[in-house]
Amino acid sequence: MGSPNRLKILLVEDDELFRLGLQVRLQQETAIEVLIEAEDGETAIDLAKQQPFDLVLLDMGLPGLGGLETCRQLKQNHPKLPILVLTSRNDRSLIARLVAAGAQGYCLKGVAATTLILAMRSVIAGASWWDATATAEIQNLFQNHPTDNLPTLTLNPLTPREQEILNLIATSKTDREIAEILYITPGTVRVHVHTILHKLSATDRKQAVLLAVRGKE
């Protein structure tokens, strides 16, 4: 893994124009040290065996092996490797398969660059990134198939770490205090807070705490 401030990203995308546009945008991020590209899943799997990455940005519509099977094999070989899926379709039927394959979330192609960067930072920090449609589908999966071989899911859209941070926010802890308690950096705390606000559709920390409390009632 690279250092928290110098990231190595593997971009797996067969659309040359989209890949070029994304490459130009990502190279503006000073935190990204290395951006390696692959046009298909087979190449991506080989590259991941040769060197460590902090994140894989994975297109679903790949030729050959395909995005879903690429995701499954990458996670099988590297269980802790964060994978953020890029897709052009907001397809509810795809979400269950992504969860089962081990993806940490997805972004729709065409999403604002700032949102994509936030999603990347969130997933690298150990959080997940699912939009409202995906969160609703995951909740549905949990309710209807609680014993299926899916990763642990809860009705709460927050990950255990995000819930932990929200609980500390509720006790009026600052980012620095939370960082010291959890042995992470203040920057990582801020990424988690951004993700919490996004998932709960909250405008600030106070509203996030109130929404979480209401969700438990």
PDB file of C-alpha atoms in Angstrom:
ATOM      1  CA  MET A   1       0.000   0.000   0.000  1.00  0.00           C
ATOM      2  CA  GLY A   2       1.159   3.547  -0.639  1.00  0.00           C
ATOM      3  CA  SER A   3       1.301   6.158   2.082  1.00  0.00           C
ATOM      4  CA  PRO A   4      -1.995   7.888   3.026  1.00  0.00           C
ATOM      5  CA  ASN A   5      -0.929  10.977   1.091  1.00  0.00           C
ATOM      6  CA  ARG A   6       0.572   9.286  -1.997  1.00  0.00           C
ATOM      7  CA  LEU A   7      -1.872   6.873  -3.571  1.00  0.00           C
ATOM      8  CA  LYS A   8      -1.471   4.197  -6.233  1.00  0.00           C
ATOM      9  CA  ILE A   9      -4.622   3.782  -8.320  1.00  0.00           C
ATOM     10  CA  LEU A  10      -5.426   1.091 -10.881  1.00  0.00           C
ATOM     11  CA  LEU A  11      -7.925   2.314 -13.494  1.00  0.00           C
ATOM     12  CA  VAL A  12      -9.584  -0.508 -15.447  1.00  0.00           C
ATOM     13  CA  GLU A  13     -11.571   0.927 -18.358  1.00  0.00           C
ATOM     14  CA  ASP A  14     -11.790  -0.100 -22.027  1.00  0.00           C
ATOM     15  CA  ASP A  15     -13.358   3.129 -23.351  1.00  0.00           C
ATOM     16  CA  GLU A  16     -10.297   5.080 -24.475  1.00  0.00           C
ATOM     17  CA  LEU A  17     -11.963   8.520 -24.476  1.00  0.00           C
ATOM     18  CA  PHE A  18     -13.534   8.041 -21.049  1.00  0.00           C
ATOM     19  CA  ARG A  19     -10.257   6.670 -19.700  1.00  0.00           C
ATOM     20  CA  LEU A  20      -8.324   9.650 -21.061  1.00  0.00           C
ATOM     21  CA  GLY A  21     -10.783  12.142 -19.559  1.00  0.00           C
ATOM     22  CA  LEU A  22     -10.656  10.411 -16.198  1.00  0.00           C
ATOM     23  CA  GLN A  23      -6.882  10.206 -16.340  1.00  0.00           C
ATOM     24  CA  VAL A  24      -6.593  13.964 -16.919  1.00  0.00           C
ATOM     25  CA  ARG A  25      -8.917  14.681 -13.974  1.00  0.00           C
ATOM     26  CA  LEU A  26      -7.263  12.252 -11.570  1.00  0.00           C
ATOM     27  CA  GLN A  27      -3.788  13.529 -12.381  1.00  0.00           C
ATOM     28  CA  GLN A  28      -4.874  16.906 -10.996  1.00  0.00           C
ATOM     29  CA  GLU A  29      -5.118  15.248  -7.581  1.00  0.00           C
ATOM     30  CA  THR A  30      -1.803  15.781  -5.818  1.00  0.00           C
ATOM     31  CA  ALA A  31      -2.510  12.833  -3.505  1.00  0.00           C
ATOM     32  CA  ILE A  32      -2.309  10.383  -6.431  1.00  0.00           C
ATOM     33  CA  GLU A  33       1.271   9.277  -6.949  1.00  0.00           C
ATOM     34  CA  VAL A  34       0.751   6.578  -9.563  1.00  0.00           C
ATOM     35  CA  LEU A  35      -2.134   5.960 -11.958  1.00  0.00           C
ATOM     36  CA  ILE A  36      -1.831   2.644 -13.811  1.00  0.00           C
ATOM     37  CA  GLU A  37      -4.277   1.804 -16.584  1.00  0.00           C
ATOM     38  CA  ALA A  38      -5.670  -1.470 -17.899  1.00  0.00           C
ATOM     39  CA  GLU A  39      -8.119  -2.049 -20.746  1.00  0.00           C
ATOM     40  CA  ASP A  40      -9.452  -5.411 -19.571  1.00  0.00           C
ATOM     41  CA  GLY A  41      -9.858  -7.563 -16.481  1.00  0.00           C
ATOM     42  CA  GLU A  42      -7.136 -10.052 -17.352  1.00  0.00           C
ATOM     43  CA  THR A  43      -4.526  -7.271 -17.489  1.00  0.00           C
ATOM     44  CA  ALA A  44      -5.837  -5.740 -14.259  1.00  0.00           C
ATOM     45  CA  ILE A  45      -5.541  -9.066 -12.405  1.00  0.00           C
ATOM     46  CA  ASP A  46      -1.940  -9.484 -13.614  1.00  0.00           C
ATOM     47  CA  LEU A  47      -1.018  -5.920 -12.621  1.00  0.00           C
ATOM     48  CA  ALA A  48      -2.496  -6.364  -9.143  1.00  0.00           C
ATOM     49  CA  LYS A  49      -0.302  -9.437  -8.646  1.00  0.00           C
ATOM     50  CA  GLN A  50       2.808  -7.478  -9.626  1.00  0.00           C
ATOM     51  CA  GLN A  51       2.384  -4.470  -7.318  1.00  0.00           C
ATOM     52  CA  PRO A  52       0.134  -3.218  -4.495  1.00  0.00           C
ATOM     53  CA  PHE A  53      -2.605  -0.644  -5.133  1.00  0.00           C
ATOM     54  CA  ASP A  54      -4.585   1.570  -2.775  1.00  0.00           C
ATOM     55  CA  LEU A  55      -7.704   1.416  -4.965  1.00  0.00           C
ATOM     56  CA  VAL A  56      -9.087  -0.150  -8.129  1.00  0.00           C
ATOM     57  CA  LEU A  57     -11.478   1.912 -10.237  1.00  0.00           C
ATOM     58  CA  LEU A  58     -13.270  -0.813 -12.171  1.00  0.00           C
ATOM     59  CA  ASP A  59     -15.572  -0.415 -15.169  1.00  0.00           C
ATOM     60  CA  MET A  60     -18.410  -2.947 -15.363  1.00  0.00           C
ATOM     61  CA  GLY A  61     -18.613  -3.066 -19.156  1.00  0.00           C
ATOM     62  CA  LEU A  62     -15.242  -4.668 -19.825  1.00  0.00           C
ATOM     63  CA  PRO A  63     -14.522  -7.028 -22.736  1.00  0.00           C
ATOM     64  CA  GLY A  64     -13.389 -10.596 -22.129  1.00  0.00           C
ATOM     65  CA  LEU A  65     -13.588 -11.522 -18.460  1.00  0.00           C
ATOM     66  CA  GLY A  66     -16.058  -8.712 -17.730  1.00  0.00           C
ATOM     67  CA  GLY A  67     -16.206  -6.301 -14.822  1.00  0.00           C
ATOM     68  CA  LEU A  68     -18.072  -8.486 -12.340  1.00  0.00           C
ATOM     69  CA  GLU A  69     -15.788 -11.516 -12.670  1.00  0.00           C
ATOM     70  CA  THR A  70     -12.746  -9.221 -12.590  1.00  0.00           C
ATOM     71  CA  CYS A  71     -14.006  -7.788  -9.309  1.00  0.00           C
ATOM     72  CA  ARG A  72     -14.581 -11.267  -7.890  1.00  0.00           C
ATOM     73  CA  GLN A  73     -11.099 -12.496  -8.835  1.00  0.00           C
ATOM     74  CA  LEU A  74      -9.348  -9.340  -7.602  1.00  0.00           C
ATOM     75  CA  LYS A  75     -11.040  -9.688  -4.200  1.00  0.00           C
ATOM     76  CA  GLN A  76     -10.257 -13.389  -4.084  1.00  0.00           C
ATOM     77  CA  ASN A  77      -6.569 -12.672  -4.702  1.00  0.00           C
ATOM     78  CA  HIS A  78      -6.432  -9.481  -2.595  1.00  0.00           C
ATOM     79  CA  PRO A  79      -9.268  -9.474  -0.009  1.00  0.00           C
ATOM     80  CA  LYS A  80      -8.302  -6.095   1.444  1.00  0.00           C
ATOM     81  CA  LEU A  81      -7.961  -4.307  -1.917  1.00  0.00           C
ATOM     82  CA  PRO A  82     -10.657  -1.571  -2.134  1.00  0.00           C
ATOM     83  CA  ILE A  83     -12.683  -1.665  -5.367  1.00  0.00           C
ATOM     84  CA  LEU A  84     -14.935   1.160  -6.562  1.00  0.00           C
ATOM     85  CA  VAL A  85     -17.038   0.220  -9.573  1.00  0.00           C
ATOM     86  CA  LEU A  86     -17.809   2.580 -12.454  1.00  0.00           C
ATOM     87  CA  THR A  87     -21.043   1.875 -14.320  1.00  0.00           C
ATOM     88  CA  SER A  88     -23.235   3.640 -16.851  1.00  0.00           C
ATOM     89  CA  ARG A  89     -26.444   2.008 -15.556  1.00  0.00           C
ATOM     90  CA  ASN A  90     -28.184   2.432 -12.204  1.00  0.00           C
ATOM     91  CA  ASP A  91     -29.334  -1.183 -12.251  1.00  0.00           C
ATOM     92  CA  ARG A  92     -30.809  -2.594  -9.022  1.00  0.00           C
ATOM     93  CA  SER A  93     -30.200  -6.154 -10.197  1.00  0.00           C
ATOM     94  CA  LEU A  94     -26.474  -5.417 -10.476  1.00  0.00           C
ATOM     95  CA  ILE A  95     -26.146  -4.273  -6.863  1.00  0.00           C
ATOM     96  CA  ALA A  96     -26.597  -7.714  -5.245  1.00  0.00           C
ATOM     97  CA  ARG A  97     -23.955  -9.143  -7.564  1.00  0.00           C
ATOM     98  CA  LEU A  98     -21.530  -6.307  -6.759  1.00  0.00           C
ATOM     99  CA  VAL A  99     -22.007  -6.861  -3.025  1.00  0.00           C
ATOM    100  CA  ALA A 100     -21.443 -10.595  -3.427  1.00  0.00           C
ATOM    101  CA  ALA A 101     -18.328  -9.934  -5.553  1.00  0.00           C
ATOM    102  CA  GLY A 102     -16.861  -7.766  -2.795  1.00  0.00           C
ATOM    103  CA  ALA A 103     -17.086  -4.263  -4.276  1.00  0.00           C
ATOM    104  CA  GLN A 104     -17.095  -1.415  -1.759  1.00  0.00           C
ATOM    105  CA  GLY A 105     -19.455   0.695  -3.853  1.00  0.00           C
ATOM    106  CA  TYR A 106     -20.064   2.227  -7.228  1.00  0.00           C
ATOM    107  CA  CYS A 107     -20.276   5.561  -9.025  1.00  0.00           C
ATOM    108  CA  LEU A 108     -22.297   6.284 -12.123  1.00  0.00           C
ATOM    109  CA  LYS A 109     -20.297   7.478 -15.109  1.00  0.00           C
ATOM    110  CA  GLY A 110     -20.950  11.155 -15.606  1.00  0.00           C
ATOM    111  CA  VAL A 111     -21.059  11.892 -11.874  1.00  0.00           C
ATOM    112  CA  ALA A 112     -19.429  15.159 -10.806  1.00  0.00           C
ATOM    113  CA  ALA A 113     -15.651  14.820 -10.513  1.00  0.00           C
ATOM    114  CA  THR A 114     -15.749  16.070  -6.914  1.00  0.00           C
ATOM    115  CA  THR A 115     -18.213  13.299  -6.018  1.00  0.00           C
ATOM    116  CA  LEU A 116     -16.019  10.652  -7.644  1.00  0.00           C
ATOM    117  CA  ILE A 117     -12.959  11.905  -5.744  1.00  0.00           C
ATOM    118  CA  LEU A 118     -14.933  11.842  -2.478  1.00  0.00           C
ATOM    119  CA  ALA A 119     -16.120   8.300  -3.233  1.00  0.00           C
ATOM    120  CA  MET A 120     -12.533   7.217  -3.921  1.00  0.00           C
ATOM    121  CA  ARG A 121     -11.254   8.757  -0.694  1.00  0.00           C
ATOM    122  CA  SER A 122     -14.111   7.176   1.234  1.00  0.00           C
ATOM    123  CA  VAL A 123     -13.469   3.671  -0.089  1.00  0.00           C
ATOM    124  CA  ILE A 124      -9.704   3.982   0.424  1.00  0.00           C
ATOM    125  CA  ALA A 125     -10.386   5.021   4.030  1.00  0.00           C
ATOM    126  CA  GLY A 126     -12.295   1.778   4.577  1.00  0.00           C
ATOM    127  CA  ALA A 127     -15.848   3.040   4.120  1.00  0.00           C
ATOM    128  CA  SER A 128     -18.337   2.095   1.408  1.00  0.00           C
ATOM    129  CA  TRP A 129     -19.994   4.225  -1.261  1.00  0.00           C
ATOM    130  CA  TRP A 130     -23.538   3.315  -2.249  1.00  0.00           C
ATOM    131  CA  ASP A 131     -26.126   5.819  -3.455  1.00  0.00           C
ATOM    132  CA  ALA A 132     -29.748   5.900  -2.264  1.00  0.00           C
ATOM    133  CA  THR A 133     -30.880   3.311  -4.836  1.00  0.00           C
ATOM    134  CA  ALA A 134     -28.141   0.880  -3.850  1.00  0.00           C
ATOM    135  CA  THR A 135     -28.685   1.409  -0.121  1.00  0.00           C
ATOM    136  CA  ALA A 136     -32.403   0.624  -0.525  1.00  0.00           C
ATOM    137  CA  GLU A 137     -31.583  -2.518  -2.512  1.00  0.00           C
ATOM    138  CA  ILE A 138     -29.023  -3.672   0.080  1.00  0.00           C
ATOM    139  CA  GLN A 139     -31.633  -3.201   2.806  1.00  0.00           C
ATOM    140  CA  ASN A 140     -34.057  -5.242   0.713  1.00  0.00           C
ATOM    141  CA  LEU A 141     -31.441  -7.974   0.292  1.00  0.00           C
ATOM    142  CA  PHE A 142     -30.885  -8.115   4.016  1.00  0.00           C
ATOM    143  CA  GLN A 143     -34.593  -8.307   4.796  1.00  0.00           C
ATOM    144  CA  ASN A 144     -35.455 -10.934   2.195  1.00  0.00           C
ATOM    145  CA  HIS A 145     -32.283 -13.052   2.182  1.00  0.00           C
ATOM    146  CA  PRO A 146     -30.717 -12.798   5.648  1.00  0.00           C
ATOM    147  CA  THR A 147     -29.053 -16.217   5.414  1.00  0.00           C
ATOM    148  CA  ASP A 148     -27.634 -15.902   1.895  1.00  0.00           C
ATOM    149  CA  ASN A 149     -23.873 -15.927   1.379  1.00  0.00           C
ATOM    150  CA  LEU A 150     -23.579 -12.156   1.235  1.00  0.00           C
ATOM    151  CA  PRO A 151     -21.157  -9.962   3.152  1.00  0.00           C
ATOM    152  CA  THR A 152     -22.490  -8.764   6.492  1.00  0.00           C
ATOM    153  CA  LEU A 153     -25.186  -6.171   5.838  1.00  0.00           C
ATOM    154  CA  THR A 154     -27.248  -4.089   8.218  1.00  0.00           C
ATOM    155  CA  LEU A 155     -30.305  -1.921   7.820  1.00  0.00           C
ATOM    156  CA  ASN A 156     -28.096   0.980   8.869  1.00  0.00           C
ATOM    157  CA  PRO A 157     -26.352   2.294   5.711  1.00  0.00           C
ATOM    158  CA  LEU A 158     -23.296   3.210   7.787  1.00  0.00           C
ATOM    159  CA  THR A 159     -20.351   0.857   8.190  1.00  0.00           C
ATOM    160  CA  PRO A 160     -19.312  -0.082  11.755  1.00  0.00           C
ATOM    161  CA  ARG A 161     -16.452   2.442  11.622  1.00  0.00           C
ATOM    162  CA  GLU A 162     -18.775   5.201  10.372  1.00  0.00           C
ATOM    163  CA  GLN A 163     -21.249   4.384  13.150  1.00  0.00           C
ATOM    164  CA  GLU A 164     -18.392   4.504  15.643  1.00  0.00           C
ATOM    165  CA  ILE A 165     -17.393   7.965  14.414  1.00  0.00           C
ATOM    166  CA  LEU A 166     -21.004   9.179  14.442  1.00  0.00           C
ATOM    167  CA  ASN A 167     -21.339   8.020  18.054  1.00  0.00           C
ATOM    168  CA  LEU A 168     -18.245  10.046  18.957  1.00  0.00           C
ATOM    169  CA  ILE A 169     -19.615  13.069  17.060  1.00  0.00           C
ATOM    170  CA  ALA A 170     -22.757  12.752  19.182  1.00  0.00           C
ATOM    171  CA  THR A 171     -20.569  13.230  22.286  1.00  0.00           C
ATOM    172  CA  SER A 172     -19.220  16.490  20.792  1.00  0.00           C
ATOM    173  CA  LYS A 173     -15.773  15.079  20.000  1.00  0.00           C
ATOM    174  CA  THR A 174     -13.664  17.014  17.471  1.00  0.00           C
ATOM    175  CA  ASP A 175     -12.012  15.413  14.427  1.00  0.00           C
ATOM    176  CA  ARG A 176      -8.655  15.446  16.222  1.00  0.00           C
ATOM    177  CA  GLU A 177     -10.116  13.862  19.354  1.00  0.00           C
ATOM    178  CA  ILE A 178     -11.848  11.178  17.298  1.00  0.00           C
ATOM    179  CA  ALA A 179      -8.585  10.518  15.430  1.00  0.00           C
ATOM    180  CA  GLU A 180      -6.708  10.032  18.704  1.00  0.00           C
ATOM    181  CA  ILE A 181      -9.375   7.709  20.111  1.00  0.00           C
ATOM    182  CA  LEU A 182      -9.503   5.531  16.967  1.00  0.00           C
ATOM    183  CA  TYR A 183      -5.781   5.737  16.098  1.00  0.00           C
ATOM    184  CA  ILE A 184      -6.410   7.197  12.653  1.00  0.00           C
ATOM    185  CA  THR A 185      -5.523  10.549  11.091  1.00  0.00           C
ATOM    186  CA  PRO A 186      -7.792  13.619  11.301  1.00  0.00           C
ATOM    187  CA  GLY A 187      -7.903  13.557   7.491  1.00  0.00           C
ATOM    188  CA  THR A 188      -9.347  10.049   7.545  1.00  0.00           C
ATOM    189  CA  VAL A 189     -11.922  11.181  10.093  1.00  0.00           C
ATOM    190  CA  ARG A 190     -12.964  14.025   7.776  1.00  0.00           C
ATOM    191  CA  VAL A 191     -13.393  11.574   4.877  1.00  0.00           C
ATOM    192  CA  HIS A 192     -15.629   9.385   7.038  1.00  0.00           C
ATOM    193  CA  VAL A 193     -17.658  12.418   8.160  1.00  0.00           C
ATOM    194  CA  HIS A 194     -18.207  13.486   4.521  1.00  0.00           C
ATOM    195  CA  THR A 195     -19.390   9.962   3.738  1.00  0.00           C
ATOM    196  CA  ILE A 196     -21.715   9.869   6.752  1.00  0.00           C
ATOM    197  CA  LEU A 197     -23.327  13.164   5.713  1.00  0.00           C
ATOM    198  CA  HIS A 198     -23.711  11.888   2.145  1.00  0.00           C
ATOM    199  CA  LYS A 199     -25.287   8.577   3.188  1.00  0.00           C
ATOM    200  CA  LEU A 200     -27.717  10.167   5.632  1.00  0.00           C
ATOM    201  CA  SER A 201     -28.473  13.140   3.319  1.00  0.00           C
ATOM    202  CA  ALA A 202     -27.546  15.403   6.224  1.00  0.00           C
ATOM    203  CA  THR A 203     -26.371  18.989   5.843  1.00  0.00           C
ATOM    204  CA  ASP A 204     -24.206  18.980   8.973  1.00  0.00           C
ATOM    205  CA  ARG A 205     -23.035  16.792  11.861  1.00  0.00           C
ATOM    206  CA  LYS A 206     -25.873  17.727  14.192  1.00  0.00           C
ATOM    207  CA  GLN A 207     -28.488  16.728  11.630  1.00  0.00           C
ATOM    208  CA  ALA A 208     -26.626  13.449  10.952  1.00  0.00           C
ATOM    209  CA  VAL A 209     -26.830  12.544  14.654  1.00  0.00           C
ATOM    210  CA  LEU A 210     -30.552  13.393  14.761  1.00  0.00           C
ATOM    211  CA  LEU A 211     -31.291  11.352  11.637  1.00  0.00           C
ATOM    212  CA  ALA A 212     -29.382   8.367  13.022  1.00  0.00           C
ATOM    213  CA  VAL A 213     -31.308   8.552  16.309  1.00  0.00           C
ATOM    214  CA  ARG A 214     -34.633   8.686  14.452  1.00  0.00           C
ATOM    215  CA  GLY A 215     -33.579   5.700  12.346  1.00  0.00           C
ATOM    216  CA  LYS A 216     -33.236   3.595  15.507  1.00  0.00           C
ATOM    217  CA  GLU A 217     -36.695   4.484  16.804  1.00  0.00           C
TER     218      GLU A 217
END
